[in-house]
mmCIF file of C-alpha atoms and ligand atoms in Angstrom:
data_model
loop_
_atom_site.group_PDB
_atom_site.id
_atom_site.type_symbol
_atom_site.label_atom_id
_atom_site.label_comp_id
_atom_site.label_asym_id
_atom_site.label_seq_id
_atom_site.Cartn_x
_atom_site.Cartn_y
_atom_site.Cartn_z
ATOM 1 C CA MET I 385 0.126 0.003 -0.003
ATOM 2 C CA THR I 386 1.240 3.422 -0.896
ATOM 3 C CA ASN I 387 -0.418 6.463 -2.048
ATOM 4 C CA LEU I 388 -0.440 8.023 -5.620
ATOM 5 C CA ARG I 389 1.661 10.965 -4.580
ATOM 6 C CA SER I 390 4.757 8.936 -3.426
ATOM 7 C CA LEU I 391 4.193 6.540 -6.369
ATOM 8 C CA LEU I 392 4.266 9.659 -8.807
ATOM 9 C CA GLU I 393 7.481 10.756 -6.948
ATOM 10 C CA GLN I 394 9.587 7.550 -6.947
ATOM 11 C CA THR I 395 8.244 6.933 -10.499
ATOM 12 C CA ALA I 396 9.744 10.433 -11.598
ATOM 13 C CA THR I 397 12.953 10.187 -9.581
ATOM 14 C CA ARG I 398 13.481 6.607 -11.110
ATOM 15 C CA PHE I 399 12.956 7.931 -14.798
ATOM 16 C CA LYS I 400 15.459 10.775 -13.857
ATOM 17 C CA ALA I 401 17.884 8.360 -12.699
ATOM 18 C CA ALA I 402 17.571 6.124 -15.829
ATOM 19 C CA GLY I 403 18.518 9.688 -18.037
ATOM 20 C CA ILE I 404 15.141 10.332 -19.079
ATOM 21 C CA GLU I 405 14.931 14.189 -19.734
ATOM 22 C CA SER I 406 11.291 14.372 -19.410
ATOM 23 C CA PHE I 407 11.066 12.455 -16.112
ATOM 24 C CA GLN I 408 8.296 14.296 -14.558
ATOM 25 C CA ALA I 409 5.945 14.364 -17.601
ATOM 26 C CA ASP I 410 6.698 10.751 -18.421
ATOM 27 C CA ALA I 411 5.493 9.993 -14.710
ATOM 28 C CA GLU I 412 2.420 11.502 -14.901
ATOM 29 C CA GLN I 413 1.611 10.454 -18.594
ATOM 30 C CA LEU I 414 2.457 6.745 -17.881
ATOM 31 C CA ILE I 415 0.415 6.533 -14.217
ATOM 32 C CA ALA I 416 -2.339 8.643 -15.851
ATOM 33 C CA PHE I 417 -2.251 6.112 -18.954
ATOM 34 C CA SER I 418 -2.498 3.175 -16.753
ATOM 35 C CA LEU I 419 -5.221 4.422 -14.770
ATOM 36 C CA GLY I 420 -7.221 5.408 -17.536
ATOM 37 C CA ILE I 421 -7.475 9.180 -16.395
ATOM 38 C CA SER I 422 -6.124 12.451 -17.879
ATOM 39 C CA ARG I 423 -2.719 14.380 -16.668
ATOM 40 C CA GLY I 424 -4.782 16.871 -14.780
ATOM 41 C CA GLU I 425 -6.890 14.128 -12.987
ATOM 42 C CA LEU I 426 -4.012 12.421 -11.825
ATOM 43 C CA VAL I 427 -2.226 15.410 -10.444
ATOM 44 C CA ALA I 428 -5.485 16.243 -8.684
ATOM 45 C CA LYS I 429 -5.552 12.864 -7.272
ATOM 46 C CA ALA I 430 -2.387 12.817 -6.068
ATOM 47 C CA PHE I 431 -2.595 15.982 -4.303
ATOM 48 C CA LEU I 432 -5.234 14.436 -2.077
ATOM 49 C CA ASN I 433 -2.975 11.858 -1.274
ATOM 50 C CA SER I 434 -5.214 8.980 -0.887
ATOM 51 C CA GLU I 435 -4.376 5.511 -0.591
ATOM 52 C CA PHE I 436 -3.443 3.430 -3.695
ATOM 53 C CA THR I 437 -2.328 0.114 -4.506
ATOM 54 C CA ALA I 438 -0.424 0.005 -8.008
ATOM 55 C CA GLU I 439 -1.510 -2.877 -10.059
ATOM 56 C CA PRO I 440 1.284 -5.406 -11.271
ATOM 57 C CA SER I 441 0.117 -4.018 -14.862
ATOM 58 C CA LEU I 442 1.200 -0.539 -13.817
ATOM 59 C CA LEU I 443 4.504 -1.624 -12.165
ATOM 60 C CA ALA I 444 5.501 -3.702 -15.468
ATOM 61 C CA LEU I 445 5.079 -0.315 -17.627
ATOM 62 C CA ILE I 446 7.091 1.813 -15.079
ATOM 63 C CA ASP I 447 10.019 -1.012 -15.427
ATOM 64 C CA ARG I 448 9.704 -1.034 -19.264
ATOM 65 C CA ARG I 449 9.994 2.801 -19.193
ATOM 66 C CA ALA I 450 12.963 2.902 -16.940
ATOM 67 C CA ASN I 451 14.564 0.648 -19.084
ATOM 68 C CA ARG I 452 14.045 3.187 -21.931
ATOM 69 C CA GLU I 453 11.212 1.877 -23.790
ATOM 70 C CA PRO I 454 9.424 4.936 -25.504
ATOM 71 C CA LEU I 455 6.829 6.169 -23.818
ATOM 72 C CA GLN I 456 4.774 6.502 -26.926
ATOM 73 C CA HIS I 457 5.316 2.657 -27.369
ATOM 74 C CA LEU I 458 3.905 1.771 -23.853
ATOM 75 C CA THR I 459 0.653 4.198 -24.136
ATOM 76 C CA GLY I 460 0.213 3.350 -28.044
ATOM 77 C CA VAL I 461 -0.038 6.860 -29.040
ATOM 78 C CA ALA I 462 1.784 9.786 -30.166
ATOM 79 C CA PHE I 463 0.617 13.608 -30.008
ATOM 80 C CA PHE I 464 1.429 15.552 -33.045
ATOM 81 C CA ARG I 465 -0.165 18.833 -33.734
ATOM 82 C CA GLN I 466 -3.900 18.476 -33.383
ATOM 83 C CA LEU I 467 -3.648 14.648 -33.677
ATOM 84 C CA THR I 468 -3.419 11.565 -31.856
ATOM 85 C CA LEU I 469 -1.507 8.930 -33.614
ATOM 86 C CA SER I 470 -1.368 5.362 -33.176
ATOM 87 C CA VAL I 471 2.128 4.249 -32.813
ATOM 88 C CA GLY I 472 4.445 1.255 -31.801
ATOM 89 C CA GLU I 473 7.184 -1.097 -32.788
ATOM 90 C CA GLY I 474 8.275 -0.451 -36.335
ATOM 91 C CA VAL I 475 7.030 3.159 -36.779
ATOM 92 C CA PHE I 476 8.787 6.349 -36.306
ATOM 93 C CA VAL I 477 7.605 8.150 -33.450
ATOM 94 C CA PRO I 478 6.830 11.735 -34.397
ATOM 95 C CA ARG I 479 8.909 14.779 -33.051
ATOM 96 C CA PRO I 480 7.928 18.160 -31.872
ATOM 97 C CA GLU I 481 10.319 19.731 -34.423
ATOM 98 C CA THR I 482 8.133 18.290 -37.297
ATOM 99 C CA GLU I 483 5.426 20.201 -36.185
ATOM 100 C CA ALA I 484 7.189 23.407 -37.170
ATOM 101 C CA VAL I 485 7.988 21.699 -40.537
ATOM 102 C CA VAL I 486 4.279 21.498 -41.271
ATOM 103 C CA SER I 487 3.668 25.118 -40.307
ATOM 104 C CA VAL I 488 5.800 26.264 -43.261
ATOM 105 C CA ALA I 489 3.947 24.053 -45.577
ATOM 106 C CA LEU I 490 0.484 25.142 -44.125
ATOM 107 C CA GLU I 491 1.627 28.675 -44.462
ATOM 108 C CA PHE I 492 2.302 28.221 -48.151
ATOM 109 C CA LEU I 493 -1.024 26.756 -48.565
ATOM 110 C CA ARG I 494 -3.006 29.226 -47.130
ATOM 111 C CA SER I 495 -4.053 30.731 -50.530
ATOM 112 C CA LYS I 496 -4.350 27.189 -52.245
ATOM 113 C CA PRO I 497 -7.662 25.785 -51.548
ATOM 114 C CA ASN I 498 -7.265 22.985 -54.196
ATOM 115 C CA ALA I 499 -3.431 22.170 -53.926
ATOM 116 C CA LYS I 500 -2.179 18.734 -54.058
ATOM 117 C CA VAL I 501 0.576 17.861 -51.789
ATOM 118 C CA LEU I 502 2.718 14.797 -51.359
ATOM 119 C CA ASP I 503 4.742 13.590 -48.277
ATOM 120 C CA ILE I 504 7.425 11.144 -48.974
ATOM 121 C CA GLY I 505 8.404 8.840 -45.771
ATOM 122 C CA THR I 506 4.947 9.486 -44.064
ATOM 123 C CA GLY I 507 5.616 6.666 -41.141
ATOM 124 C CA SER I 508 2.626 7.229 -38.572
ATOM 125 C CA GLY I 509 1.209 9.748 -41.266
ATOM 126 C CA ALA I 510 1.779 12.741 -38.961
ATOM 127 C CA ILE I 511 2.598 15.257 -41.773
ATOM 128 C CA ALA I 512 0.285 13.976 -44.357
ATOM 129 C CA ILE I 513 -2.955 13.863 -42.011
ATOM 130 C CA SER I 514 -2.002 16.958 -40.346
ATOM 131 C CA ILE I 515 -1.938 18.743 -43.969
ATOM 132 C CA ALA I 516 -4.990 16.965 -45.101
ATOM 133 C CA THR I 517 -6.924 17.965 -42.094
ATOM 134 C CA GLU I 518 -5.507 21.518 -41.273
ATOM 135 C CA ALA I 519 -5.523 22.640 -44.791
ATOM 136 C CA GLY I 520 -8.376 20.784 -45.845
ATOM 137 C CA VAL I 521 -6.379 19.594 -49.412
ATOM 138 C CA GLU I 522 -5.566 16.057 -50.814
ATOM 139 C CA VAL I 523 -2.283 14.438 -49.800
ATOM 140 C CA ASP I 524 -0.655 11.681 -51.535
ATOM 141 C CA ALA I 525 1.400 9.770 -49.024
ATOM 142 C CA ILE I 526 4.498 7.154 -49.416
ATOM 143 C CA GLU I 527 5.710 4.747 -47.400
ATOM 144 C CA LEU I 528 8.343 1.826 -48.020
ATOM 145 C CA SER I 529 7.636 -0.128 -44.692
ATOM 146 C CA ASP I 530 4.733 -2.401 -44.477
ATOM 147 C CA THR I 531 4.827 -2.283 -40.798
ATOM 148 C CA ALA I 532 4.522 1.931 -40.683
ATOM 149 C CA ALA I 533 2.151 1.919 -43.576
ATOM 150 C CA LYS I 534 -0.334 -0.197 -41.309
ATOM 151 C CA PHE I 535 0.178 2.431 -38.622
ATOM 152 C CA ALA I 536 -0.498 5.352 -41.224
ATOM 153 C CA ARG I 537 -3.369 3.380 -42.810
ATOM 154 C CA ALA I 538 -4.960 3.085 -39.176
ATOM 155 C CA ASN I 539 -4.278 6.776 -38.747
ATOM 156 C CA ILE I 540 -5.637 8.123 -42.075
ATOM 157 C CA ALA I 541 -8.935 6.074 -41.117
ATOM 158 C CA SER I 542 -9.473 7.186 -37.750
ATOM 159 C CA ASN I 543 -8.943 11.009 -38.952
ATOM 160 C CA LYS I 544 -11.284 10.633 -41.705
ATOM 161 C CA ALA I 545 -8.284 12.389 -43.739
ATOM 162 C CA ARG I 546 -8.010 12.638 -47.575
ATOM 163 C CA VAL I 547 -4.602 10.821 -47.494
ATOM 164 C CA ASN I 548 -3.819 8.747 -50.411
ATOM 165 C CA LEU I 549 -1.289 5.877 -49.188
ATOM 166 C CA MET I 550 1.264 4.300 -51.473
ATOM 167 C CA VAL I 551 3.484 1.860 -50.276
ATOM 168 C CA GLY I 552 6.835 1.355 -51.619
ATOM 169 C CA ASP I 553 10.230 3.156 -52.585
ATOM 170 C CA PHE I 554 9.541 6.801 -53.774
ATOM 171 C CA ARG I 555 12.136 6.241 -56.456
ATOM 172 C CA ASP I 556 10.169 3.182 -57.755
ATOM 173 C CA LEU I 557 6.614 4.455 -57.602
ATOM 174 C CA GLU I 558 4.796 6.031 -60.770
ATOM 175 C CA LEU I 559 3.981 10.023 -59.618
ATOM 176 C CA GLY I 560 2.422 12.299 -61.644
ATOM 177 C CA PHE I 561 5.179 14.858 -62.847
ATOM 178 C CA GLY I 562 4.179 18.714 -62.273
ATOM 179 C CA GLU I 563 1.236 17.358 -60.369
ATOM 180 C CA TYR I 564 2.153 18.924 -56.813
ATOM 181 C CA ASP I 565 1.860 22.131 -55.418
ATOM 182 C CA LEU I 566 3.973 20.967 -52.648
ATOM 183 C CA VAL I 567 6.452 17.923 -51.739
ATOM 184 C CA ILE I 568 7.510 17.403 -48.093
ATOM 185 C CA SER I 569 9.372 14.966 -46.146
ATOM 186 C CA ASN I 570 11.051 14.241 -43.055
ATOM 187 C CA PRO I 571 13.294 11.474 -44.509
ATOM 188 C CA PRO I 572 16.102 9.354 -42.971
ATOM 189 C CA TYR I 573 19.043 11.718 -42.417
ATOM 190 C CA ILE I 574 21.263 10.542 -39.814
ATOM 191 C CA PRO I 575 24.971 9.537 -41.127
ATOM 192 C CA ILE I 576 25.209 5.907 -40.740
ATOM 193 C CA SER I 577 28.061 6.319 -38.385
ATOM 194 C CA ALA I 578 26.458 9.006 -36.254
ATOM 195 C CA VAL I 579 24.250 6.256 -34.003
ATOM 196 C CA PRO I 580 21.818 7.975 -31.476
ATOM 197 C CA ILE I 581 22.832 8.039 -27.947
ATOM 198 C CA ASP I 582 19.158 7.903 -26.730
ATOM 199 C CA PRO I 583 17.950 4.305 -26.451
ATOM 200 C CA GLU I 584 14.405 5.338 -27.219
ATOM 201 C CA VAL I 585 15.679 6.457 -30.608
ATOM 202 C CA ARG I 586 18.660 3.953 -31.491
ATOM 203 C CA ASP I 587 16.772 0.898 -30.065
ATOM 204 C CA TYR I 588 13.002 1.362 -30.933
ATOM 205 C CA ASP I 589 12.706 3.836 -34.325
ATOM 206 C CA PRO I 590 13.291 1.925 -37.142
ATOM 207 C CA ASP I 591 16.766 1.845 -39.001
ATOM 208 C CA LEU I 592 15.050 2.493 -41.934
ATOM 209 C CA ALA I 593 13.499 5.597 -40.471
ATOM 210 C CA LEU I 594 16.852 7.172 -39.326
ATOM 211 C CA TYR I 595 19.808 6.400 -41.352
ATOM 212 C CA GLY I 596 20.756 8.347 -44.585
ATOM 213 C CA GLY I 597 23.747 6.711 -45.897
ATOM 214 C CA GLU I 598 27.478 7.967 -45.079
ATOM 215 C CA ASP I 599 26.659 11.652 -44.826
ATOM 216 C CA GLY I 600 22.943 11.433 -43.851
ATOM 217 C CA LEU I 601 21.990 13.284 -47.280
ATOM 218 C CA ASP I 602 21.502 10.177 -49.681
ATOM 219 C CA LEU I 603 17.707 10.379 -49.507
ATOM 220 C CA ILE I 604 17.714 14.092 -49.305
ATOM 221 C CA ARG I 605 19.694 13.942 -52.619
ATOM 222 C CA ASP I 606 17.077 11.306 -54.017
ATOM 223 C CA ILE I 607 14.165 13.537 -52.983
ATOM 224 C CA GLU I 608 15.549 16.645 -54.284
ATOM 225 C CA GLU I 609 16.175 15.426 -57.669
ATOM 226 C CA LEU I 610 12.753 13.620 -58.290
ATOM 227 C CA SER I 611 10.890 17.060 -57.163
ATOM 228 C CA GLN I 612 12.401 18.954 -59.731
ATOM 229 C CA LEU I 613 10.197 16.827 -61.580
ATOM 230 C CA LEU I 614 7.168 16.626 -59.320
ATOM 231 C CA VAL I 615 6.556 20.141 -58.201
ATOM 232 C CA ARG I 616 5.051 22.594 -60.562
ATOM 233 C CA SER I 617 6.534 25.941 -61.561
ATOM 234 C CA GLY I 618 5.702 28.046 -58.348
ATOM 235 C CA GLY I 619 5.362 25.052 -55.818
ATOM 236 C CA MET I 620 7.240 24.351 -52.857
ATOM 237 C CA LEU I 621 9.735 21.765 -51.417
ATOM 238 C CA VAL I 622 10.203 21.301 -47.720
ATOM 239 C CA LEU I 623 12.820 19.018 -46.343
ATOM 240 C CA GLU I 624 13.776 18.328 -42.684
ATOM 241 C CA HIS I 625 17.333 17.691 -41.882
ATOM 242 C CA ALA I 626 19.601 17.380 -39.007
ATOM 243 C CA ASP I 627 21.281 19.769 -36.922
ATOM 244 C CA GLY I 628 24.308 20.852 -38.778
ATOM 245 C CA GLN I 629 23.041 19.780 -42.766
ATOM 246 C CA SER I 630 21.580 23.245 -43.170
ATOM 247 C CA ASP I 631 24.420 24.518 -45.382
ATOM 248 C CA SER I 632 24.938 21.345 -47.404
ATOM 249 C CA VAL I 633 21.093 21.148 -48.191
ATOM 250 C CA CYS I 634 20.770 24.800 -49.273
ATOM 251 C CA GLU I 635 23.531 24.234 -51.505
ATOM 252 C CA LEU I 636 22.046 20.998 -52.960
ATOM 253 C CA LEU I 637 18.688 23.447 -53.589
ATOM 254 C CA LEU I 638 20.519 26.437 -55.014
ATOM 255 C CA ALA I 639 20.993 25.207 -58.472
ATOM 256 C CA ASN I 640 17.495 24.213 -59.184
ATOM 257 C CA TRP I 641 15.097 26.090 -56.911
ATOM 258 C CA GLN I 642 14.461 29.543 -55.873
ATOM 259 C CA ASN I 643 13.808 31.254 -52.645
ATOM 260 C CA VAL I 644 15.751 28.910 -50.748
ATOM 261 C CA LYS I 645 15.550 29.505 -47.108
ATOM 262 C CA ALA I 646 16.554 27.608 -44.122
ATOM 263 C CA HIS I 647 14.186 27.470 -41.063
ATOM 264 C CA PRO I 648 14.534 27.220 -37.296
ATOM 265 C CA ASP I 649 13.049 24.781 -34.847
ATOM 266 C CA PRO I 650 11.425 26.232 -31.987
ATOM 267 C CA THR I 651 14.706 25.896 -29.847
ATOM 268 C CA GLY I 652 16.667 28.062 -32.728
ATOM 269 C CA ARG I 653 18.577 25.047 -34.466
ATOM 270 C CA LEU I 654 18.404 25.367 -38.204
ATOM 271 C CA ARG I 655 16.303 22.100 -38.969
ATOM 272 C CA PHE I 656 14.619 22.335 -42.136
ATOM 273 C CA VAL I 657 14.785 24.104 -45.625
ATOM 274 C CA SER I 658 11.739 25.420 -48.153
ATOM 275 C CA ALA I 659 12.624 26.250 -51.681
ATOM 276 C CA ILE I 660 10.436 27.220 -54.683
ATOM 277 C CA ARG I 661 10.265 25.569 -57.897
HETATM 278 N N1 SAM C 1403 6.821 11.454 -41.478
HETATM 279 C C1 SAM C 1403 6.890 10.920 -40.462
HETATM 280 C C2 SAM C 1403 7.207 11.984 -39.281
HETATM 281 O O1 SAM C 1403 7.899 12.976 -39.573
HETATM 282 O O2 SAM C 1403 6.917 11.245 -38.189
HETATM 283 C C3 SAM C 1403 8.041 9.930 -40.614
HETATM 284 C C4 SAM C 1403 9.792 9.890 -40.688
HETATM 285 S S1 SAM C 1403 10.826 8.921 -40.745
HETATM 286 C C5 SAM C 1403 11.895 9.848 -39.888
HETATM 287 C C6 SAM C 1403 11.227 8.457 -42.324
HETATM 288 C C7 SAM C 1403 10.302 7.954 -42.891
HETATM 289 O O3 SAM C 1403 10.673 7.521 -44.361
HETATM 290 C C8 SAM C 1403 10.123 6.453 -42.233
HETATM 291 O O4 SAM C 1403 8.770 5.875 -41.822
HETATM 292 C C9 SAM C 1403 10.712 5.218 -43.234
HETATM 293 O O5 SAM C 1403 10.246 3.835 -43.208
HETATM 294 C C10 SAM C 1403 10.287 5.862 -44.659
HETATM 295 N N2 SAM C 1403 11.381 5.717 -45.848
HETATM 296 C C11 SAM C 1403 12.563 5.186 -45.795
HETATM 297 N N3 SAM C 1403 13.049 5.121 -47.044
HETATM 298 C C12 SAM C 1403 12.067 5.171 -47.760
HETATM 299 C C13 SAM C 1403 12.059 5.149 -48.856
HETATM 300 N N4 SAM C 1403 13.038 4.766 -49.992
HETATM 301 N N5 SAM C 1403 10.749 5.184 -49.766
HETATM 302 C C14 SAM C 1403 9.427 5.793 -48.843
HETATM 303 N N6 SAM C 1403 9.514 5.580 -47.584
HETATM 304 C C15 SAM C 1403 10.917 5.543 -46.875
HETATM 305 N N1 LIG C 1404 15.039 13.536 -35.561
HETATM 306 C C1 LIG C 1404 15.157 12.219 -35.476
HETATM 307 C C2 LIG C 1404 16.098 11.920 -34.271
HETATM 308 O O1 LIG C 1404 15.633 12.216 -33.407
HETATM 309 C C3 LIG C 1404 15.992 11.945 -36.727
HETATM 310 C C4 LIG C 1404 15.051 11.213 -37.689
HETATM 311 C C5 LIG C 1404 15.266 11.528 -39.068
HETATM 312 O O2 LIG C 1404 16.296 10.796 -39.465
HETATM 313 N N2 LIG C 1404 14.486 11.988 -39.629
HETATM 314 O O3 LIG C 1404 17.175 11.505 -34.369
#
């Protein structure tokens, strides 16, 4: 027998010791998820300090998170902009910096109600579904991994989004040349030798979602080349990239694109580029 307040404190302390940066938020989210209540309700209940016995299933979840399984795999959901997306083993967990990448696309699409958009490497569908639902436009989305595509399909259906999912390598699919007002991608871009430190990324995000060859830019180069054909004149290309790749990606675009712009993420790091065809 314990009480919620001390369970919450002990869990947060354990997560902190395990090296989890967002230890407090994760402790709250995981316990709230297990009790089937909101985070706000949990904090209110913990304040009352009533007796509480944790179920073995909750203790098991806490163990798994302390062993650095991603929170989103344990709860089965990831929050992205206005969406609650189903995620799990075999699909990339969408990141907050990608929310800002979507903002640039939405700004561009504001004056284009009938725009056609392509999201390359859609994963859970985060970018494609956000654009389809927030801009009210039609989005084509490509994903190579069958497992990721299953999550994308479920998320497209549950959000009733106008997204056409295509499964395959973007380099092999037949796509309409000059058809797109916007091509957007958060492709794999980590150099093969720069294995991430965080176990949640290294051990749980699929390798196919992370690594982009020797300098990380293999897919970015291929997407840029293909997009020269796919994007109509005056249309936009938006590419997320790693911290430190901005100059290389801008240079890559300067030959065939106009208005090449480097954009910072909310923490001020240059993490994506937009350009006009
Ligand atoms: N767009 C999602 C997001 O932002 O959360 C997922 C991004 S994840 C970093 C990159 C995605 O590209 C992965 O789902 C991966 O499976 C997919 N991918 C990798 N190579 C691909 C290829 N050649 N063709 C299509 N998709 C590919
Ligand atoms: N942003 C991811 C990370 O946290 C990398 C994803 C990618 O390669 N697109 O490492």
